[in-house]
Every structure is written in C-alpha cells, then in structure tokens.
Amino acid sequence: MIHIEKNVSLYPYNTFGIDVRARFFCKIATVPQLQELIASSLYKTEARLILGGGSNILFTKDFQGLVVHMELKGIQTLAETDERIRINVGAGESWHDFVMHCVNQNWGGIENLSLIPGTAGAAPIQNIGAYGVEIANVIETVEGVDASTGLVHVFEKDECRFGYRESAFKVELKEKIFISSVTLTLTKKNHLFDIHYGALRDMLQQQHGDELTVRKISDAVIQIRQSKLPDYRKIGNAGSFFKNPAISHQHLQQLQKNYPLVPSYPSDSQNVKVAAGWLIEQCGWKGKRVNNIGVHPFQALVLVNYGGGTGEEILRLAEQIQTSVKEKFQVNLTPEVNII
Ligand code: EPU
C-alpha cells in the first residue's frame, strides 16, 4: 500500500539543506508500489518530481506537485566467474554504502567513486564521475519503470547515451522513467586501476610503493574528498555546482596569453575542458560569504549553505558567478545541479 503525505518539508531530503515543502510526497520501496502510484488518480493530475538522495538538486521554491522518493533497496549478485561479478543494486541504496560493500569484497571498478553522496539510482542520471572514472565505465544496464504506463523497461548501456555528467535520463527520458535499479560488472581480480588523476596519484605516491589495492585507492579518494569537499551533513551543498566548461582550442590559446596557468584537459577533438573552479577562484569568489550562503573556501566550484540560506539566494549567487566568469574569460558556465 502506498501512502501519499501532504505538505511535507523537503529539508531532510536535499543535501543543500533548503527548507521548502512538497504539496504531496510519496515514498516508494518496491516496483509494485510504484505501479500502484502510477495508476492512482492523484498521480495523473499532479506535476511530479522523482527524488533520490537529493544531492544534485537546488530547490528555489515549494514544489506544487507530487515528490516521489525512491527507496527501493537490495544488492544482488546476478552472475560471477573467477574474474568478474555482475551485480544489481536497488535505486534507493546509498551509493557510497554500495561502493563500500564492493570495496570490502575487493571488487574493483568503482573505488574512485567513493564518498559521492546520493543514491545508486540517481548515479547514472548525471553519470557520476570522479578521479578519472565514470559510472558509465562499469554499467551494463539500467532498469526503470515507464512513468506513464508502469511497464518495466531495461535500458542497454548504448540507450543510456552517457556523456560528461550527461545521459538520456537527463534529456529525452527526463521524468519519463523511474530508475528502479542499476546492473554493473566489477572485477574480482586483475583489476584495471585508474590512478592517472594528479591528486590521486600524488596521494598514493605519498603512501610509498606497495601494491595497489581496491581499498587503498578508495581510502585515498576518501582522504582527498574529505580535505577539499564539505560534508553536507555539516555544511549544505550539492558538490560541484557547475560543469567544467568545454571551449575551443582557439579560445584556450587566447586565454593562455593572459592566464598561462589555466588548468585544461582534453574533451573531444574540437574542445578542451577548463577547470570551472579555477575560473571562479580567479574572479575572486572563493571563500566569499553572503549572509548564510557562499562559495566554499577550499573548492570554488562548490556553493554552500551555512544554514538557513534559501535556494533563491544560492541561485542569485550562481548567476553573479556566471556573469563574472563570462566577463573575465568569455566562458559560459552551465549548472550541473538541477534547479527546481
Ligand atoms: N581549482 C582551482 N580552484 C578551485 C578549485 C579547483 O584552482 O577552487 C583547480 C585545481 O587546482 C585543479 C583543477 O581546478 O587544477 C581541478 O580541480 P579538482 O581536481 O578539485 O576537480 P574539479 O574539476 O573542480 C571535478 C568534478 C568533481 C570531482 C573532481 C575529481 C566536475 C563538475 N566536478 O571537479 O565532481 O570530484 O573533478 O575528479 O566535473 C561533482 O560532480 O559534484 C564533483 C564533486
């Protein structure tokens, strides 16, 4: 049986810690519950929002519709050999707890994605990535429920159209599919570690040379993240607020004339990505505080709510940052966070 609550505070359900309300709110723990909700009359008339861990969202106002909180649990082994394992994880499982479960078994492939907040079901939507690895690298299929028919659909990896912080679930399938679980393949031995990301390599080198393990990499990633990124349980935030922008090689060369140190990474044949955190810092925003909100002192790409800040204030700050980066560098910053 589903239970639809009214006028619910979303404060506990978003990592920015914004206190807005949902007109209707429903927790979903199983696929049949989801199908029951889809068949209900209220569902058909209300605007809806699918919410996982709320770690990539900025609420700027009350939500005048139905918020569906995805709480489907379960971790299941589907197949395994000596070398590999195929696992299915429920959309409502905490992503980091799942990573820790895999690290504890010495299963490799997602150790670089340790300590990312949010749920397993939300992870493919923005193709979470960190320290050179994206979830797309290990995904086999994504299982979902059609938001209008209630039918279960399995999306093959190709259909997910993964890109940098992008997927079909953010574009043509947005709000059309409830992701119910994710199936991925991890390695049990002969792991293919990726430690090319500068900060990670440096951290592992400091620990002096023994053999790399899944746990060592996970521990190093956790240490780096804890040193740079605020813990949302103490200071509200949604990780990187903007994407790292892609610009043309020509544009980069122009920037390098005045700013030889601008950090850049290959993107595709036409473009390079530049570090948005660096651009924002150069504009003088790093560590700036405006009343209860601000720009994090250690990572300029992270906007923070020190407590009591509103989504509108954060959005206004984000717009000011976009304007100054545009004026100084002629670069457009696009939010990575969903603004509601
Ligand atoms: N930088 C600055 N000033 C800052 C922040 C960064 O100069 O305030 C420079 C750094 O010195 C470095 C470069 O920018 O040269 C890159 O910084 P960092 O390694 O911190 O990574 P990022 O590009 O800012 C991205 C992801 C993070 C992910 C890290 C590590 C995006 C939008 N963000 O940040 O993801 O953890 O790389 O892989 O791609 C997230 O998506 O929420 C997130 C935290």
mmCIF file of C-alpha atoms and ligand atoms in Angstrom:
data_model
loop_
_atom_site.group_PDB
_atom_site.id
_atom_site.type_symbol
_atom_site.label_atom_id
_atom_site.label_comp_id
_atom_site.label_asym_id
_atom_site.label_seq_id
_atom_site.Cartn_x
_atom_site.Cartn_y
_atom_site.Cartn_z
ATOM 1 C CA MET A 1 0.000 0.000 0.000
ATOM 2 C CA ILE A 2 1.295 3.437 -0.836
ATOM 3 C CA HIS A 3 0.773 6.388 1.445
ATOM 4 C CA ILE A 4 0.634 9.895 -0.022
ATOM 5 C CA GLU A 5 1.504 12.555 2.548
ATOM 6 C CA LYS A 6 0.589 16.237 2.248
ATOM 7 C CA ASN A 7 2.610 19.414 2.789
ATOM 8 C CA VAL A 8 5.902 17.670 3.622
ATOM 9 C CA SER A 9 9.136 19.549 4.370
ATOM 10 C CA LEU A 10 11.885 18.590 1.913
ATOM 11 C CA TYR A 11 14.594 19.783 4.306
ATOM 12 C CA PRO A 12 15.743 16.226 5.172
ATOM 13 C CA TYR A 13 15.624 15.199 1.525
ATOM 14 C CA ASN A 14 18.136 17.603 -0.066
ATOM 15 C CA THR A 15 21.826 17.944 0.766
ATOM 16 C CA PHE A 16 21.757 21.733 0.262
ATOM 17 C CA GLY A 17 19.515 21.775 3.354
ATOM 18 C CA ILE A 18 16.886 24.023 1.763
ATOM 19 C CA ASP A 19 13.619 24.194 3.684
ATOM 20 C CA VAL A 20 10.860 24.041 1.080
ATOM 21 C CA ARG A 21 7.683 21.951 1.045
ATOM 22 C CA ALA A 22 6.139 19.432 -1.303
ATOM 23 C CA ARG A 23 2.365 19.601 -1.757
ATOM 24 C CA PHE A 24 2.282 15.783 -1.973
ATOM 25 C CA PHE A 25 5.015 13.294 -1.057
ATOM 26 C CA CYS A 26 5.196 9.524 -1.511
ATOM 27 C CA LYS A 27 7.886 7.021 -0.517
ATOM 28 C CA ILE A 28 8.367 4.095 -2.886
ATOM 29 C CA ALA A 29 10.086 0.888 -1.732
ATOM 30 C CA THR A 30 9.118 -1.616 -4.458
ATOM 31 C CA VAL A 31 8.247 -1.729 -8.164
ATOM 32 C CA PRO A 32 4.617 -2.804 -7.453
ATOM 33 C CA GLN A 33 4.250 0.249 -5.166
ATOM 34 C CA LEU A 34 5.479 2.431 -7.995
ATOM 35 C CA GLN A 35 2.969 0.825 -10.366
ATOM 36 C CA GLU A 36 0.200 1.410 -7.808
ATOM 37 C CA LEU A 37 1.192 5.088 -7.610
ATOM 38 C CA ILE A 38 1.251 5.443 -11.411
ATOM 39 C CA ALA A 39 -2.275 4.013 -11.572
ATOM 40 C CA SER A 40 -3.618 6.451 -8.941
ATOM 41 C CA SER A 41 -5.769 9.438 -9.894
ATOM 42 C CA LEU A 42 -3.642 11.963 -7.994
ATOM 43 C CA TYR A 43 -0.555 10.884 -9.924
ATOM 44 C CA LYS A 44 -2.250 11.680 -13.222
ATOM 45 C CA THR A 45 -3.168 15.250 -12.324
ATOM 46 C CA GLU A 46 -0.089 16.454 -10.429
ATOM 47 C CA ALA A 47 3.281 17.679 -11.662
ATOM 48 C CA ARG A 48 5.876 15.260 -10.333
ATOM 49 C CA LEU A 49 9.456 15.177 -9.231
ATOM 50 C CA ILE A 50 11.499 11.998 -8.769
ATOM 51 C CA LEU A 51 13.882 12.321 -5.855
ATOM 52 C CA GLY A 52 16.770 10.058 -4.838
ATOM 53 C CA GLY A 53 19.359 11.279 -2.331
ATOM 54 C CA GLY A 54 18.648 14.935 -3.208
ATOM 55 C CA SER A 55 22.370 15.538 -3.617
ATOM 56 C CA ASN A 56 22.252 17.205 -7.032
ATOM 57 C CA ILE A 57 19.269 19.496 -6.651
ATOM 58 C CA LEU A 58 18.600 23.085 -5.641
ATOM 59 C CA PHE A 59 15.059 23.894 -4.530
ATOM 60 C CA THR A 60 14.242 27.562 -5.085
ATOM 61 C CA LYS A 61 10.564 27.298 -4.095
ATOM 62 C CA ASP A 62 7.911 24.956 -2.714
ATOM 63 C CA PHE A 63 7.066 22.108 -5.094
ATOM 64 C CA GLN A 64 3.398 22.362 -6.051
ATOM 65 C CA GLY A 65 3.013 18.749 -7.058
ATOM 66 C CA LEU A 66 3.999 15.208 -6.097
ATOM 67 C CA VAL A 67 7.512 14.323 -4.955
ATOM 68 C CA VAL A 68 8.273 10.612 -5.348
ATOM 69 C CA HIS A 69 11.056 9.494 -3.028
ATOM 70 C CA MET A 70 12.807 6.407 -4.410
ATOM 71 C CA GLU A 71 13.662 3.958 -1.603
ATOM 72 C CA LEU A 72 13.999 0.640 -3.483
ATOM 73 C CA LYS A 73 16.646 -1.426 -1.703
ATOM 74 C CA GLY A 74 18.672 -4.559 -2.376
ATOM 75 C CA ILE A 75 22.048 -5.724 -3.676
ATOM 76 C CA GLN A 76 22.007 -8.959 -5.672
ATOM 77 C CA THR A 77 24.688 -10.977 -7.421
ATOM 78 C CA LEU A 78 23.406 -11.936 -10.888
ATOM 79 C CA ALA A 79 26.398 -13.862 -12.242
ATOM 80 C CA GLU A 80 30.008 -14.406 -11.362
ATOM 81 C CA THR A 81 33.211 -16.019 -12.579
ATOM 82 C CA ASP A 82 36.672 -16.065 -11.004
ATOM 83 C CA GLU A 83 37.396 -12.761 -12.704
ATOM 84 C CA ARG A 84 34.165 -10.773 -12.746
ATOM 85 C CA ILE A 85 30.903 -10.221 -10.984
ATOM 86 C CA ARG A 86 27.599 -8.825 -12.238
ATOM 87 C CA ILE A 87 25.620 -7.054 -9.530
ATOM 88 C CA ASN A 88 22.235 -5.397 -9.402
ATOM 89 C CA VAL A 89 21.718 -2.566 -6.926
ATOM 90 C CA GLY A 90 18.376 -1.041 -5.950
ATOM 91 C CA ALA A 91 17.836 2.629 -6.843
ATOM 92 C CA GLY A 92 17.339 3.638 -3.209
ATOM 93 C CA GLU A 93 20.612 2.197 -1.890
ATOM 94 C CA SER A 94 23.148 4.809 -0.772
ATOM 95 C CA TRP A 95 25.815 4.985 -3.486
ATOM 96 C CA HIS A 96 28.682 5.279 -1.042
ATOM 97 C CA ASP A 97 27.435 2.363 1.101
ATOM 98 C CA PHE A 98 27.265 0.280 -2.070
ATOM 99 C CA VAL A 99 30.823 1.287 -3.013
ATOM 100 C CA MET A 100 31.981 0.313 0.483
ATOM 101 C CA HIS A 101 30.205 -3.054 0.169
ATOM 102 C CA CYS A 102 32.146 -3.672 -3.079
ATOM 103 C CA VAL A 103 35.455 -2.417 -1.667
ATOM 104 C CA ASN A 104 35.015 -4.757 1.331
ATOM 105 C CA GLN A 105 34.731 -7.719 -1.051
ATOM 106 C CA ASN A 106 37.733 -6.456 -3.090
ATOM 107 C CA TRP A 107 35.547 -5.911 -6.169
ATOM 108 C CA GLY A 108 37.142 -3.308 -8.450
ATOM 109 C CA GLY A 109 35.781 -0.652 -10.782
ATOM 110 C CA ILE A 110 34.062 1.938 -8.618
ATOM 111 C CA GLU A 111 36.674 2.609 -5.909
ATOM 112 C CA ASN A 112 37.424 6.035 -7.483
ATOM 113 C CA LEU A 113 33.756 6.886 -6.932
ATOM 114 C CA SER A 114 33.936 6.536 -3.140
ATOM 115 C CA LEU A 115 32.189 9.090 -0.921
ATOM 116 C CA ILE A 116 29.981 10.543 -3.651
ATOM 117 C CA PRO A 117 26.687 11.432 -1.977
ATOM 118 C CA GLY A 118 23.344 10.314 -3.389
ATOM 119 C CA THR A 119 21.652 7.072 -4.327
ATOM 120 C CA ALA A 120 22.597 4.291 -6.735
ATOM 121 C CA GLY A 121 19.517 5.058 -8.855
ATOM 122 C CA ALA A 122 20.488 8.691 -9.348
ATOM 123 C CA ALA A 123 24.100 7.842 -10.212
ATOM 124 C CA PRO A 124 23.517 7.058 -13.935
ATOM 125 C CA ILE A 125 21.345 10.150 -14.477
ATOM 126 C CA GLN A 126 24.281 12.535 -14.354
ATOM 127 C CA ASN A 127 26.823 9.778 -14.993
ATOM 128 C CA ILE A 128 28.648 10.457 -11.726
ATOM 129 C CA GLY A 129 32.379 10.741 -12.153
ATOM 130 C CA ALA A 130 35.468 11.455 -10.107
ATOM 131 C CA TYR A 131 39.239 10.969 -10.336
ATOM 132 C CA GLY A 132 39.168 9.747 -13.924
ATOM 133 C CA VAL A 133 36.313 7.212 -13.599
ATOM 134 C CA GLU A 134 32.641 7.494 -14.516
ATOM 135 C CA ILE A 135 29.870 5.075 -13.558
ATOM 136 C CA ALA A 136 29.299 4.568 -17.316
ATOM 137 C CA ASN A 137 32.571 2.571 -17.385
ATOM 138 C CA VAL A 138 31.001 -0.265 -15.368
ATOM 139 C CA ILE A 139 27.290 -0.093 -16.179
ATOM 140 C CA GLU A 140 25.679 -2.996 -18.061
ATOM 141 C CA THR A 141 22.012 -1.992 -17.932
ATOM 142 C CA VAL A 142 19.708 0.401 -16.132
ATOM 143 C CA GLU A 143 16.272 -0.882 -15.143
ATOM 144 C CA GLY A 144 13.362 1.519 -14.990
ATOM 145 C CA VAL A 145 9.603 1.857 -14.826
ATOM 146 C CA ASP A 146 7.801 3.850 -17.501
ATOM 147 C CA ALA A 147 6.245 6.861 -15.762
ATOM 148 C CA SER A 148 3.063 6.744 -17.859
ATOM 149 C CA THR A 149 2.417 3.009 -18.358
ATOM 150 C CA GLY A 150 4.091 1.476 -15.285
ATOM 151 C CA LEU A 151 5.814 -1.091 -17.507
ATOM 152 C CA VAL A 152 9.309 -2.230 -16.609
ATOM 153 C CA HIS A 153 11.993 -1.439 -19.179
ATOM 154 C CA VAL A 154 15.642 -2.500 -19.304
ATOM 155 C CA PHE A 155 17.944 0.082 -20.912
ATOM 156 C CA GLU A 156 21.082 -1.304 -22.510
ATOM 157 C CA LYS A 157 24.170 0.825 -21.957
ATOM 158 C CA ASP A 158 24.024 2.304 -25.501
ATOM 159 C CA GLU A 159 20.472 3.512 -24.927
ATOM 160 C CA CYS A 160 21.615 5.428 -21.842
ATOM 161 C CA ARG A 161 23.741 7.743 -24.047
ATOM 162 C CA PHE A 162 26.271 8.545 -21.369
ATOM 163 C CA GLY A 163 28.449 11.658 -21.662
ATOM 164 C CA TYR A 164 30.242 14.007 -19.278
ATOM 165 C CA ARG A 165 27.681 14.459 -16.467
ATOM 166 C CA GLU A 166 25.028 13.581 -19.060
ATOM 167 C CA SER A 167 22.706 10.727 -20.023
ATOM 168 C CA ALA A 168 19.416 10.110 -21.818
ATOM 169 C CA PHE A 169 17.758 10.133 -18.347
ATOM 170 C CA LYS A 170 18.556 13.847 -18.087
ATOM 171 C CA VAL A 171 17.308 14.706 -21.560
ATOM 172 C CA GLU A 172 14.748 12.747 -23.621
ATOM 173 C CA LEU A 173 13.836 10.393 -20.746
ATOM 174 C CA LYS A 174 13.692 13.132 -18.090
ATOM 175 C CA GLU A 175 10.780 12.491 -15.680
ATOM 176 C CA LYS A 176 9.588 9.733 -18.074
ATOM 177 C CA ILE A 177 11.385 6.883 -16.330
ATOM 178 C CA PHE A 178 11.723 5.943 -12.686
ATOM 179 C CA ILE A 179 15.086 4.199 -12.411
ATOM 180 C CA SER A 180 14.459 1.172 -10.191
ATOM 181 C CA SER A 181 17.898 -0.480 -10.214
ATOM 182 C CA VAL A 182 21.290 -0.484 -11.896
ATOM 183 C CA THR A 183 23.296 -3.505 -13.080
ATOM 184 C CA LEU A 184 27.056 -3.264 -13.258
ATOM 185 C CA THR A 185 30.065 -5.507 -13.785
ATOM 186 C CA LEU A 186 33.059 -5.302 -11.470
ATOM 187 C CA THR A 187 36.387 -7.128 -11.420
ATOM 188 C CA LYS A 188 37.278 -9.736 -8.775
ATOM 189 C CA LYS A 189 40.936 -9.912 -9.812
ATOM 190 C CA ASN A 190 43.312 -8.385 -12.397
ATOM 191 C CA HIS A 191 41.752 -5.016 -11.585
ATOM 192 C CA LEU A 192 42.217 -2.190 -14.074
ATOM 193 C CA PHE A 193 43.012 0.631 -11.680
ATOM 194 C CA ASP A 194 42.861 4.212 -12.904
ATOM 195 C CA ILE A 195 45.179 6.473 -10.968
ATOM 196 C CA HIS A 196 46.143 8.960 -13.668
ATOM 197 C CA TYR A 197 44.304 11.841 -11.967
ATOM 198 C CA GLY A 198 47.036 14.059 -10.493
ATOM 199 C CA ALA A 199 45.719 14.443 -6.947
ATOM 200 C CA LEU A 200 45.079 10.710 -6.626
ATOM 201 C CA ARG A 201 48.488 9.703 -7.993
ATOM 202 C CA ASP A 202 50.210 12.150 -5.613
ATOM 203 C CA MET A 203 48.291 10.846 -2.615
ATOM 204 C CA LEU A 204 49.115 7.197 -3.444
ATOM 205 C CA GLN A 205 52.788 8.025 -4.019
ATOM 206 C CA GLN A 206 52.982 9.582 -0.568
ATOM 207 C CA GLN A 207 51.919 6.237 0.862
ATOM 208 C CA HIS A 208 55.026 4.606 -0.619
ATOM 209 C CA GLY A 209 55.003 1.953 -3.100
ATOM 210 C CA ASP A 210 53.371 -1.328 -2.018
ATOM 211 C CA GLU A 211 50.958 -2.995 -4.382
ATOM 212 C CA LEU A 212 47.793 -1.068 -5.252
ATOM 213 C CA THR A 213 44.540 -2.469 -3.929
ATOM 214 C CA VAL A 214 40.884 -1.560 -4.320
ATOM 215 C CA ARG A 215 40.828 -0.451 -0.692
ATOM 216 C CA LYS A 216 43.973 1.692 -0.935
ATOM 217 C CA ILE A 217 42.533 3.629 -3.848
ATOM 218 C CA SER A 218 39.188 4.018 -2.136
ATOM 219 C CA ASP A 219 40.904 5.245 1.056
ATOM 220 C CA ALA A 220 42.983 7.765 -0.922
ATOM 221 C CA VAL A 221 39.901 9.085 -2.750
ATOM 222 C CA ILE A 222 38.063 9.454 0.557
ATOM 223 C CA GLN A 223 41.010 11.346 2.041
ATOM 224 C CA ILE A 224 41.192 13.748 -0.938
ATOM 225 C CA ARG A 225 37.456 14.362 -0.963
ATOM 226 C CA GLN A 226 37.371 14.959 2.794
ATOM 227 C CA SER A 227 40.185 17.501 2.514
ATOM 228 C CA LYS A 228 38.506 19.533 -0.253
ATOM 229 C CA LEU A 229 34.783 18.973 -0.255
ATOM 230 C CA PRO A 230 32.461 19.958 2.582
ATOM 231 C CA ASP A 231 30.400 17.241 4.295
ATOM 232 C CA TYR A 232 26.777 18.111 3.513
ATOM 233 C CA ARG A 233 25.730 16.883 6.965
ATOM 234 C CA LYS A 234 27.701 19.799 8.404
ATOM 235 C CA ILE A 235 27.528 22.392 5.595
ATOM 236 C CA GLY A 236 24.755 22.130 2.988
ATOM 237 C CA ASN A 237 25.999 21.695 -0.588
ATOM 238 C CA ALA A 238 25.432 19.691 -3.764
ATOM 239 C CA GLY A 239 29.026 19.052 -4.827
ATOM 240 C CA SER A 240 30.184 20.874 -7.962
ATOM 241 C CA PHE A 241 27.534 23.446 -8.775
ATOM 242 C CA PHE A 242 28.687 23.945 -12.384
ATOM 243 C CA LYS A 243 30.118 21.612 -15.017
ATOM 244 C CA ASN A 244 33.659 22.132 -16.197
ATOM 245 C CA PRO A 245 33.016 24.037 -19.448
ATOM 246 C CA ALA A 246 34.268 22.831 -22.839
ATOM 247 C CA ILE A 247 35.828 25.565 -25.005
ATOM 248 C CA SER A 248 37.560 25.567 -28.406
ATOM 249 C CA HIS A 249 41.359 25.143 -28.708
ATOM 250 C CA GLN A 250 41.474 28.640 -30.165
ATOM 251 C CA HIS A 251 39.642 30.091 -27.182
ATOM 252 C CA LEU A 252 42.028 28.283 -24.826
ATOM 253 C CA GLN A 253 45.052 29.712 -26.670
ATOM 254 C CA GLN A 254 43.608 33.201 -26.285
ATOM 255 C CA LEU A 255 43.059 32.672 -22.558
ATOM 256 C CA GLN A 256 46.562 31.261 -22.127
ATOM 257 C CA LYS A 257 48.069 34.551 -23.410
ATOM 258 C CA ASN A 258 46.858 36.306 -20.259
ATOM 259 C CA TYR A 259 46.478 33.286 -17.984
ATOM 260 C CA PRO A 260 49.165 30.709 -18.791
ATOM 261 C CA LEU A 261 48.190 28.593 -15.777
ATOM 262 C CA VAL A 262 44.563 27.909 -16.698
ATOM 263 C CA PRO A 263 44.059 24.157 -15.983
ATOM 264 C CA SER A 264 42.729 22.336 -19.057
ATOM 265 C CA TYR A 265 42.015 18.725 -20.042
ATOM 266 C CA PRO A 266 41.251 17.120 -23.401
ATOM 267 C CA SER A 267 37.496 16.883 -24.017
ATOM 268 C CA ASP A 268 36.875 15.858 -27.635
ATOM 269 C CA SER A 269 38.646 16.596 -30.912
ATOM 270 C CA GLN A 270 37.222 20.127 -31.136
ATOM 271 C CA ASN A 271 37.178 21.167 -27.495
ATOM 272 C CA VAL A 272 39.092 21.240 -24.258
ATOM 273 C CA LYS A 273 37.607 21.324 -20.791
ATOM 274 C CA VAL A 274 38.768 24.023 -18.428
ATOM 275 C CA ALA A 275 38.534 23.884 -14.632
ATOM 276 C CA ALA A 276 35.494 25.912 -13.597
ATOM 277 C CA GLY A 277 36.790 26.041 -10.003
ATOM 278 C CA TRP A 278 39.909 27.841 -11.218
ATOM 279 C CA LEU A 279 37.914 30.350 -13.317
ATOM 280 C CA ILE A 280 35.650 31.114 -10.348
ATOM 281 C CA GLU A 281 38.602 31.478 -7.996
ATOM 282 C CA GLN A 282 40.306 33.913 -10.405
ATOM 283 C CA CYS A 283 37.175 36.064 -10.297
ATOM 284 C CA GLY A 284 37.663 36.385 -6.533
ATOM 285 C CA TRP A 285 34.705 34.276 -5.397
ATOM 286 C CA LYS A 286 36.500 31.543 -3.465
ATOM 287 C CA GLY A 287 35.545 31.649 0.217
ATOM 288 C CA LYS A 288 33.091 34.568 -0.298
ATOM 289 C CA ARG A 289 30.156 34.504 2.099
ATOM 290 C CA VAL A 290 26.874 36.361 1.596
ATOM 291 C CA ASN A 291 24.711 36.072 4.734
ATOM 292 C CA ASN A 292 24.135 32.312 5.201
ATOM 293 C CA ILE A 293 25.407 31.108 1.851
ATOM 294 C CA GLY A 294 28.680 31.288 -0.027
ATOM 295 C CA VAL A 295 31.455 29.745 -2.103
ATOM 296 C CA HIS A 296 33.443 27.061 -0.323
ATOM 297 C CA PRO A 297 36.897 28.219 0.843
ATOM 298 C CA PHE A 298 38.669 25.056 -0.427
ATOM 299 C CA GLN A 299 36.787 24.405 -3.695
ATOM 300 C CA ALA A 300 35.320 27.343 -5.613
ATOM 301 C CA LEU A 301 33.095 25.035 -7.669
ATOM 302 C CA VAL A 302 31.064 24.172 -4.579
ATOM 303 C CA LEU A 303 28.374 26.582 -3.381
ATOM 304 C CA VAL A 304 27.368 26.151 0.237
ATOM 305 C CA ASN A 305 24.500 26.803 2.612
ATOM 306 C CA TYR A 306 25.871 27.509 6.085
ATOM 307 C CA GLY A 307 22.333 27.074 7.458
ATOM 308 C CA GLY A 308 19.117 28.971 6.847
ATOM 309 C CA GLY A 309 20.054 30.074 3.316
ATOM 310 C CA THR A 310 17.394 29.903 0.610
ATOM 311 C CA GLY A 311 17.558 28.354 -2.828
ATOM 312 C CA GLU A 312 16.814 31.752 -4.373
ATOM 313 C CA GLU A 313 19.861 33.266 -2.652
ATOM 314 C CA ILE A 314 22.068 30.439 -3.909
ATOM 315 C CA LEU A 315 20.673 30.809 -7.409
ATOM 316 C CA ARG A 316 21.357 34.576 -7.341
ATOM 317 C CA LEU A 317 24.940 33.920 -6.231
ATOM 318 C CA ALA A 318 25.332 31.346 -9.017
ATOM 319 C CA GLU A 319 24.116 33.893 -11.570
ATOM 320 C CA GLN A 320 26.575 36.511 -10.316
ATOM 321 C CA ILE A 321 29.384 33.960 -10.645
ATOM 322 C CA GLN A 322 28.288 33.120 -14.193
ATOM 323 C CA THR A 323 28.275 36.827 -15.101
ATOM 324 C CA SER A 324 31.754 37.498 -13.757
ATOM 325 C CA VAL A 325 33.272 34.378 -15.393
ATOM 326 C CA LYS A 326 31.654 35.401 -18.679
ATOM 327 C CA GLU A 327 33.014 38.961 -18.409
ATOM 328 C CA LYS A 328 36.543 37.964 -17.444
ATOM 329 C CA PHE A 329 37.034 34.837 -19.575
ATOM 330 C CA GLN A 330 34.170 34.874 -22.145
ATOM 331 C CA VAL A 331 33.240 31.406 -20.874
ATOM 332 C CA ASN A 332 29.679 30.262 -20.142
ATOM 333 C CA LEU A 333 29.239 28.167 -17.009
ATOM 334 C CA THR A 334 26.340 25.695 -17.032
ATOM 335 C CA PRO A 335 24.907 24.405 -13.744
ATOM 336 C CA GLU A 336 25.466 20.738 -13.047
ATOM 337 C CA VAL A 337 22.862 20.841 -10.296
ATOM 338 C CA ASN A 338 19.135 20.566 -11.164
ATOM 339 C CA ILE A 339 17.385 23.805 -10.288
ATOM 340 C CA ILE A 340 13.717 23.421 -9.325
HETATM 341 N N1 EPU B 1 40.905 24.568 -8.903
HETATM 342 C C1 EPU B 1 41.252 25.842 -8.516
HETATM 343 N N2 EPU B 1 40.471 26.455 -7.571
HETATM 344 C C2 EPU B 1 39.410 25.856 -7.000
HETATM 345 C C3 EPU B 1 39.054 24.559 -7.411
HETATM 346 C C4 EPU B 1 39.828 23.919 -8.373
HETATM 347 O O1 EPU B 1 42.208 26.416 -8.997
HETATM 348 O O2 EPU B 1 38.793 26.475 -6.143
HETATM 349 C C5 EPU B 1 41.757 23.861 -9.882
HETATM 350 C C6 EPU B 1 42.566 22.764 -9.194
HETATM 351 O O3 EPU B 1 43.762 23.261 -8.690
HETATM 352 C C7 EPU B 1 42.802 21.787 -10.304
HETATM 353 C C8 EPU B 1 41.532 21.921 -11.148
HETATM 354 O O4 EPU B 1 40.944 23.162 -10.797
HETATM 355 O O5 EPU B 1 43.894 22.173 -11.104
HETATM 356 C C9 EPU B 1 40.570 20.760 -10.942
HETATM 357 O O6 EPU B 1 40.149 20.738 -9.578
HETATM 358 P P1 EPU B 1 39.640 19.388 -8.862
HETATM 359 O O7 EPU B 1 40.639 18.321 -9.008
HETATM 360 O O8 EPU B 1 39.213 19.771 -7.486
HETATM 361 O O9 EPU B 1 38.402 18.935 -9.718
HETATM 362 P P2 EPU B 1 37.193 19.727 -10.411
HETATM 363 O O10 EPU B 1 37.417 19.743 -11.875
HETATM 364 O O11 EPU B 1 36.990 21.045 -9.733
HETATM 365 C C10 EPU B 1 35.775 17.585 -10.875
HETATM 366 C C11 EPU B 1 34.376 17.110 -10.635
HETATM 367 C C12 EPU B 1 34.197 16.648 -9.201
HETATM 368 C C13 EPU B 1 35.181 15.530 -8.933
HETATM 369 C C14 EPU B 1 36.594 16.049 -9.198
HETATM 370 C C15 EPU B 1 37.630 14.956 -9.076
HETATM 371 C C16 EPU B 1 33.009 18.332 -12.220
HETATM 372 C C17 EPU B 1 31.991 19.409 -12.418
HETATM 373 N N3 EPU B 1 33.434 18.155 -10.976
HETATM 374 O O12 EPU B 1 35.960 18.757 -10.071
HETATM 375 O O13 EPU B 1 32.882 16.130 -9.065
HETATM 376 O O14 EPU B 1 35.080 15.057 -7.607
HETATM 377 O O15 EPU B 1 36.696 16.567 -10.545
HETATM 378 O O16 EPU B 1 37.516 14.103 -10.164
HETATM 379 O O17 EPU B 1 33.383 17.650 -13.187
HETATM 380 C C18 EPU B 1 30.645 16.718 -8.513
HETATM 381 O O18 EPU B 1 30.355 16.459 -9.678
HETATM 382 O O19 EPU B 1 29.773 17.119 -7.687
HETATM 383 C C19 EPU B 1 32.029 16.617 -8.085
HETATM 384 C C20 EPU B 1 32.430 16.956 -6.867
#
